[in-house]
Short mmCIF file of N, CA and C in Angstrom, two decimals:
data_model
loop_
_atom_site.label_atom_id
_atom_site.label_comp_id
_atom_site.label_asym_id
_atom_site.label_seq_id
_atom_site.Cartn_x
_atom_site.Cartn_y
_atom_site.Cartn_z
N ILE A 13 0.84 -1.20 0.00
CA ILE A 13 0.00 0.00 0.00
C ILE A 13 0.87 1.24 0.00
N VAL A 14 1.94 1.23 0.80
CA VAL A 14 2.86 2.38 0.85
C VAL A 14 3.45 2.65 -0.52
N LYS A 15 3.68 1.60 -1.28
CA LYS A 15 4.23 1.75 -2.63
C LYS A 15 3.16 2.18 -3.63
N GLY A 16 1.91 2.22 -3.20
CA GLY A 16 0.82 2.61 -4.09
C GLY A 16 0.38 1.50 -5.03
N ASP A 17 0.70 0.26 -4.69
CA ASP A 17 0.39 -0.87 -5.56
C ASP A 17 -0.68 -1.76 -4.92
N GLY A 18 -1.93 -1.42 -5.16
CA GLY A 18 -3.03 -2.18 -4.60
C GLY A 18 -3.11 -3.60 -5.12
N ARG A 19 -2.73 -3.79 -6.38
CA ARG A 19 -2.73 -5.15 -6.94
C ARG A 19 -1.77 -6.04 -6.16
N GLU A 20 -0.60 -5.50 -5.85
CA GLU A 20 0.39 -6.26 -5.08
C GLU A 20 -0.12 -6.52 -3.67
N ALA A 21 -0.80 -5.53 -3.08
CA ALA A 21 -1.39 -5.73 -1.76
C ALA A 21 -2.39 -6.89 -1.80
N GLY A 22 -3.21 -6.93 -2.83
CA GLY A 22 -4.16 -8.02 -2.98
C GLY A 22 -3.47 -9.36 -3.16
N ARG A 23 -2.43 -9.37 -3.98
CA ARG A 23 -1.69 -10.61 -4.20
C ARG A 23 -1.06 -11.10 -2.89
N LEU A 24 -0.50 -10.18 -2.12
CA LEU A 24 0.11 -10.55 -0.84
C LEU A 24 -0.94 -11.09 0.13
N MET A 25 -2.13 -10.49 0.12
CA MET A 25 -3.19 -11.00 0.99
C MET A 25 -3.57 -12.42 0.59
N LEU A 26 -3.64 -12.68 -0.71
CA LEU A 26 -3.95 -14.03 -1.18
C LEU A 26 -2.83 -15.00 -0.83
N ASP A 27 -1.59 -14.58 -1.06
CA ASP A 27 -0.44 -15.46 -0.80
C ASP A 27 -0.30 -15.79 0.68
N ASN A 28 -0.67 -14.85 1.55
CA ASN A 28 -0.48 -15.05 2.98
C ASN A 28 -1.70 -15.61 3.70
N ALA A 29 -2.79 -15.77 2.98
CA ALA A 29 -3.99 -16.36 3.58
C ALA A 29 -3.75 -17.86 3.76
N ARG A 30 -4.00 -18.34 4.97
CA ARG A 30 -3.82 -19.78 5.21
C ARG A 30 -4.77 -20.60 4.35
N ASP A 31 -5.94 -20.03 4.16
CA ASP A 31 -6.96 -20.74 3.40
C ASP A 31 -7.83 -19.70 2.70
N HIS A 32 -7.97 -19.82 1.43
CA HIS A 32 -8.92 -18.96 0.73
C HIS A 32 -9.58 -19.76 -0.38
N ARG A 33 -10.77 -19.35 -0.66
CA ARG A 33 -11.55 -20.01 -1.71
C ARG A 33 -11.89 -19.01 -2.81
N CYS A 34 -10.96 -18.11 -3.06
CA CYS A 34 -11.17 -17.05 -4.04
C CYS A 34 -11.25 -17.66 -5.43
N GLN A 35 -12.40 -17.48 -6.07
CA GLN A 35 -12.61 -18.02 -7.41
C GLN A 35 -12.01 -17.14 -8.49
N ASP A 36 -11.81 -15.85 -8.17
CA ASP A 36 -11.31 -14.90 -9.16
C ASP A 36 -10.25 -13.99 -8.53
N PRO A 37 -9.04 -14.52 -8.34
CA PRO A 37 -7.97 -13.72 -7.73
C PRO A 37 -7.70 -12.41 -8.47
N GLU A 38 -7.85 -12.43 -9.78
CA GLU A 38 -7.62 -11.22 -10.57
C GLU A 38 -8.61 -10.12 -10.18
N ALA A 39 -9.88 -10.49 -10.01
CA ALA A 39 -10.90 -9.50 -9.62
C ALA A 39 -10.63 -8.98 -8.21
N PHE A 40 -10.19 -9.86 -7.31
CA PHE A 40 -9.86 -9.42 -5.95
C PHE A 40 -8.71 -8.41 -5.99
N CYS A 41 -7.65 -8.74 -6.72
CA CYS A 41 -6.49 -7.84 -6.81
C CYS A 41 -6.88 -6.52 -7.47
N GLU A 42 -7.75 -6.57 -8.45
CA GLU A 42 -8.22 -5.35 -9.10
C GLU A 42 -9.05 -4.51 -8.13
N GLY A 43 -9.86 -5.17 -7.33
CA GLY A 43 -10.63 -4.46 -6.31
C GLY A 43 -9.73 -3.78 -5.29
N MET A 44 -8.67 -4.46 -4.89
CA MET A 44 -7.70 -3.86 -3.96
C MET A 44 -6.99 -2.69 -4.62
N ARG A 45 -6.70 -2.81 -5.91
CA ARG A 45 -6.07 -1.69 -6.63
C ARG A 45 -6.96 -0.46 -6.57
N GLY A 46 -8.24 -0.65 -6.85
CA GLY A 46 -9.18 0.47 -6.80
C GLY A 46 -9.28 1.08 -5.42
N LEU A 47 -9.30 0.24 -4.41
CA LEU A 47 -9.38 0.71 -3.03
C LEU A 47 -8.15 1.52 -2.65
N VAL A 48 -6.97 1.02 -2.99
CA VAL A 48 -5.72 1.72 -2.67
C VAL A 48 -5.63 3.02 -3.46
N ASP A 49 -5.99 2.98 -4.74
CA ASP A 49 -5.96 4.21 -5.55
C ASP A 49 -6.87 5.28 -4.95
N GLU A 50 -8.05 4.87 -4.51
CA GLU A 50 -9.00 5.81 -3.90
C GLU A 50 -8.42 6.39 -2.61
N ALA A 51 -7.83 5.54 -1.78
CA ALA A 51 -7.27 5.99 -0.50
C ALA A 51 -6.08 6.91 -0.72
N LEU A 52 -5.20 6.57 -1.66
CA LEU A 52 -4.02 7.39 -1.90
C LEU A 52 -4.38 8.71 -2.55
N GLY A 53 -5.51 8.77 -3.21
CA GLY A 53 -5.96 10.02 -3.81
C GLY A 53 -6.21 11.11 -2.78
N SER A 54 -6.50 10.70 -1.55
CA SER A 54 -6.74 11.67 -0.48
C SER A 54 -5.47 11.96 0.30
N LYS A 55 -4.35 11.40 -0.14
CA LYS A 55 -3.04 11.55 0.51
C LYS A 55 -3.03 10.98 1.93
N LEU A 56 -4.06 10.21 2.28
CA LEU A 56 -4.19 9.59 3.59
C LEU A 56 -4.12 10.59 4.74
N ARG A 57 -4.64 11.76 4.53
CA ARG A 57 -4.74 12.73 5.62
C ARG A 57 -5.97 12.38 6.46
N LEU A 58 -5.80 12.42 7.78
CA LEU A 58 -6.88 12.04 8.67
C LEU A 58 -8.14 12.89 8.47
N GLU A 59 -7.96 14.14 8.05
CA GLU A 59 -9.11 15.01 7.86
C GLU A 59 -9.94 14.63 6.63
N SER A 60 -9.34 13.88 5.69
CA SER A 60 -10.05 13.60 4.44
C SER A 60 -10.32 12.12 4.20
N ILE A 61 -9.90 11.26 5.11
CA ILE A 61 -10.10 9.83 4.90
C ILE A 61 -10.35 9.15 6.24
N SER A 62 -11.12 8.11 6.21
CA SER A 62 -11.35 7.30 7.40
C SER A 62 -10.66 5.96 7.18
N ALA A 63 -9.58 5.72 7.94
CA ALA A 63 -8.88 4.44 7.82
C ALA A 63 -9.83 3.30 8.13
N GLY A 64 -10.71 3.52 9.10
CA GLY A 64 -11.70 2.50 9.43
C GLY A 64 -12.57 2.15 8.25
N GLU A 65 -12.96 3.15 7.48
CA GLU A 65 -13.80 2.92 6.30
C GLU A 65 -13.02 2.17 5.21
N VAL A 66 -11.76 2.55 5.01
CA VAL A 66 -10.93 1.86 4.02
C VAL A 66 -10.76 0.40 4.43
N LEU A 67 -10.49 0.15 5.71
CA LEU A 67 -10.32 -1.22 6.18
C LEU A 67 -11.63 -1.99 6.09
N ARG A 68 -12.76 -1.32 6.37
CA ARG A 68 -14.06 -1.98 6.23
C ARG A 68 -14.27 -2.43 4.79
N LYS A 69 -13.91 -1.56 3.84
CA LYS A 69 -14.04 -1.91 2.43
C LYS A 69 -13.11 -3.07 2.06
N ALA A 70 -11.90 -3.08 2.62
CA ALA A 70 -10.97 -4.18 2.34
C ALA A 70 -11.51 -5.50 2.89
N PHE A 71 -12.06 -5.47 4.12
CA PHE A 71 -12.65 -6.67 4.70
C PHE A 71 -13.86 -7.13 3.88
N SER A 72 -14.67 -6.18 3.43
CA SER A 72 -15.84 -6.52 2.62
C SER A 72 -15.41 -7.16 1.31
N LEU A 73 -14.38 -6.60 0.70
CA LEU A 73 -13.86 -7.15 -0.55
C LEU A 73 -13.34 -8.58 -0.33
N ALA A 74 -12.61 -8.77 0.77
CA ALA A 74 -12.10 -10.11 1.10
C ALA A 74 -13.25 -11.08 1.32
N CYS A 75 -14.28 -10.63 1.99
CA CYS A 75 -15.45 -11.48 2.25
C CYS A 75 -16.14 -11.86 0.94
N THR A 76 -16.35 -10.87 0.08
CA THR A 76 -17.00 -11.10 -1.21
C THR A 76 -16.23 -12.14 -2.03
N HIS A 77 -14.91 -12.04 -1.99
CA HIS A 77 -14.07 -12.94 -2.80
C HIS A 77 -13.60 -14.17 -2.02
N ARG A 78 -14.10 -14.32 -0.80
CA ARG A 78 -13.80 -15.49 0.02
C ARG A 78 -12.31 -15.63 0.32
N VAL A 79 -11.71 -14.51 0.68
CA VAL A 79 -10.30 -14.50 1.08
C VAL A 79 -10.26 -14.39 2.59
N LYS A 80 -9.70 -15.40 3.25
CA LYS A 80 -9.65 -15.41 4.71
C LYS A 80 -8.58 -14.43 5.18
N ILE A 81 -8.96 -13.55 6.09
CA ILE A 81 -8.03 -12.56 6.64
C ILE A 81 -7.26 -13.20 7.79
N GLU A 82 -5.94 -13.08 7.76
CA GLU A 82 -5.11 -13.61 8.83
C GLU A 82 -5.38 -12.85 10.13
N SER A 83 -5.32 -13.55 11.25
CA SER A 83 -5.62 -12.92 12.54
C SER A 83 -4.64 -11.79 12.87
N ASN A 84 -3.37 -11.95 12.49
CA ASN A 84 -2.39 -10.88 12.74
C ASN A 84 -2.77 -9.62 11.97
N PHE A 85 -3.21 -9.78 10.74
CA PHE A 85 -3.62 -8.65 9.92
C PHE A 85 -4.85 -7.98 10.53
N ALA A 86 -5.80 -8.79 10.97
CA ALA A 86 -7.01 -8.24 11.59
C ALA A 86 -6.66 -7.46 12.85
N SER A 87 -5.73 -7.97 13.65
CA SER A 87 -5.30 -7.26 14.87
C SER A 87 -4.66 -5.92 14.53
N ILE A 88 -3.85 -5.91 13.49
CA ILE A 88 -3.21 -4.66 13.06
C ILE A 88 -4.28 -3.66 12.60
N CYS A 89 -5.27 -4.15 11.90
CA CYS A 89 -6.35 -3.27 11.42
C CYS A 89 -7.09 -2.64 12.60
N ILE A 90 -7.36 -3.42 13.62
CA ILE A 90 -8.04 -2.87 14.81
C ILE A 90 -7.16 -1.81 15.46
N ALA A 91 -5.86 -2.09 15.57
CA ALA A 91 -4.94 -1.11 16.15
C ALA A 91 -4.92 0.18 15.33
N ILE A 92 -4.95 0.05 14.01
CA ILE A 92 -4.96 1.23 13.14
C ILE A 92 -6.22 2.06 13.38
N MET A 93 -7.35 1.39 13.55
CA MET A 93 -8.59 2.13 13.79
C MET A 93 -8.53 2.89 15.11
N VAL A 94 -7.95 2.28 16.14
CA VAL A 94 -7.80 2.96 17.42
C VAL A 94 -6.86 4.15 17.28
N LEU A 95 -5.73 3.93 16.61
CA LEU A 95 -4.77 5.02 16.41
C LEU A 95 -5.36 6.15 15.56
N GLU A 96 -6.20 5.79 14.63
CA GLU A 96 -6.85 6.82 13.82
C GLU A 96 -7.66 7.76 14.70
N GLY A 97 -8.39 7.20 15.64
CA GLY A 97 -9.19 8.04 16.55
C GLY A 97 -8.32 8.96 17.38
N VAL A 98 -7.22 8.44 17.91
CA VAL A 98 -6.29 9.25 18.69
C VAL A 98 -5.65 10.31 17.80
N GLY A 99 -5.19 9.91 16.63
CA GLY A 99 -4.54 10.84 15.71
C GLY A 99 -5.46 11.95 15.26
N ARG A 100 -6.73 11.62 15.04
CA ARG A 100 -7.71 12.61 14.62
C ARG A 100 -7.86 13.72 15.68
N ARG A 101 -7.77 13.32 16.95
CA ARG A 101 -7.88 14.29 18.04
C ARG A 101 -6.61 15.14 18.14
N LEU A 102 -5.45 14.54 17.88
CA LEU A 102 -4.18 15.25 18.04
C LEU A 102 -3.85 16.15 16.85
N ASP A 103 -3.97 15.60 15.64
CA ASP A 103 -3.60 16.37 14.44
C ASP A 103 -4.33 15.82 13.22
N PRO A 104 -5.50 16.33 12.91
CA PRO A 104 -6.27 15.80 11.78
C PRO A 104 -5.62 16.05 10.42
N THR A 105 -4.61 16.91 10.35
CA THR A 105 -3.95 17.17 9.06
C THR A 105 -2.76 16.24 8.82
N LEU A 106 -2.47 15.37 9.78
CA LEU A 106 -1.34 14.44 9.65
C LEU A 106 -1.51 13.55 8.42
N ASP A 107 -0.46 13.43 7.64
CA ASP A 107 -0.44 12.53 6.48
C ASP A 107 0.10 11.19 6.98
N ILE A 108 -0.79 10.24 7.18
CA ILE A 108 -0.43 8.94 7.76
C ILE A 108 0.65 8.25 6.95
N LEU A 109 0.54 8.28 5.64
CA LEU A 109 1.49 7.58 4.78
C LEU A 109 2.89 8.12 4.96
N ASN A 110 3.06 9.43 4.89
CA ASN A 110 4.39 10.01 5.06
C ASN A 110 4.94 9.77 6.46
N ALA A 111 4.08 9.78 7.46
CA ALA A 111 4.52 9.52 8.83
C ALA A 111 4.96 8.07 9.00
N ALA A 112 4.34 7.15 8.28
CA ALA A 112 4.62 5.72 8.45
C ALA A 112 5.81 5.23 7.64
N ILE A 113 6.19 5.93 6.59
CA ILE A 113 7.25 5.43 5.69
C ILE A 113 8.55 5.12 6.43
N PRO A 114 9.10 6.00 7.29
CA PRO A 114 10.36 5.66 7.96
C PRO A 114 10.25 4.40 8.83
N VAL A 115 9.14 4.26 9.52
CA VAL A 115 8.94 3.10 10.39
C VAL A 115 8.85 1.83 9.55
N LEU A 116 8.07 1.88 8.49
CA LEU A 116 7.91 0.70 7.62
C LEU A 116 9.21 0.35 6.91
N ALA A 117 9.96 1.35 6.48
CA ALA A 117 11.24 1.09 5.81
C ALA A 117 12.22 0.43 6.76
N ALA A 118 12.30 0.92 8.00
CA ALA A 118 13.20 0.33 8.99
C ALA A 118 12.80 -1.11 9.28
N ARG A 119 11.51 -1.35 9.42
CA ARG A 119 11.02 -2.71 9.70
C ARG A 119 11.32 -3.65 8.54
N THR A 120 11.16 -3.16 7.32
CA THR A 120 11.45 -3.97 6.14
C THR A 120 12.93 -4.34 6.09
N LEU A 121 13.79 -3.39 6.38
CA LEU A 121 15.24 -3.67 6.39
C LEU A 121 15.59 -4.70 7.45
N ARG A 122 15.01 -4.57 8.65
CA ARG A 122 15.28 -5.55 9.71
C ARG A 122 14.78 -6.93 9.30
N TYR A 123 13.62 -6.99 8.67
CA TYR A 123 13.05 -8.26 8.23
C TYR A 123 13.95 -8.92 7.20
N LYS A 124 14.41 -8.12 6.22
CA LYS A 124 15.28 -8.67 5.18
C LYS A 124 16.64 -9.09 5.72
N ALA A 125 17.08 -8.45 6.81
CA ALA A 125 18.36 -8.80 7.42
C ALA A 125 18.21 -9.99 8.37
N GLY A 126 16.98 -10.44 8.58
CA GLY A 126 16.74 -11.60 9.43
C GLY A 126 16.74 -11.27 10.91
N LEU A 127 16.53 -10.01 11.24
CA LEU A 127 16.52 -9.59 12.65
C LEU A 127 15.13 -9.61 13.23
#
């Protein structure tokens, strides 16, 4: 999502699902692309987007296409919704994507280094 590639996000969700019965992976990935494109169009500013709504749409899309959501992913989504509420009170103009990039980049490097 940070890279702006919703199709890849959809593919990763399919690849990491322990069990899915998705009959049309291409349609699921295309749906995720549309969802990510829509979210990134608002620059992910708290004042113009609801992370909870984006996640609700992602869960709905997964349900429609019978893609099982991993429990770790669901837990992260709940945490994001809580943080969204706190962030909205502190600074509604915060660009979530730009704020998250350094943290995500560091985590990716540690993961690739096996740490």
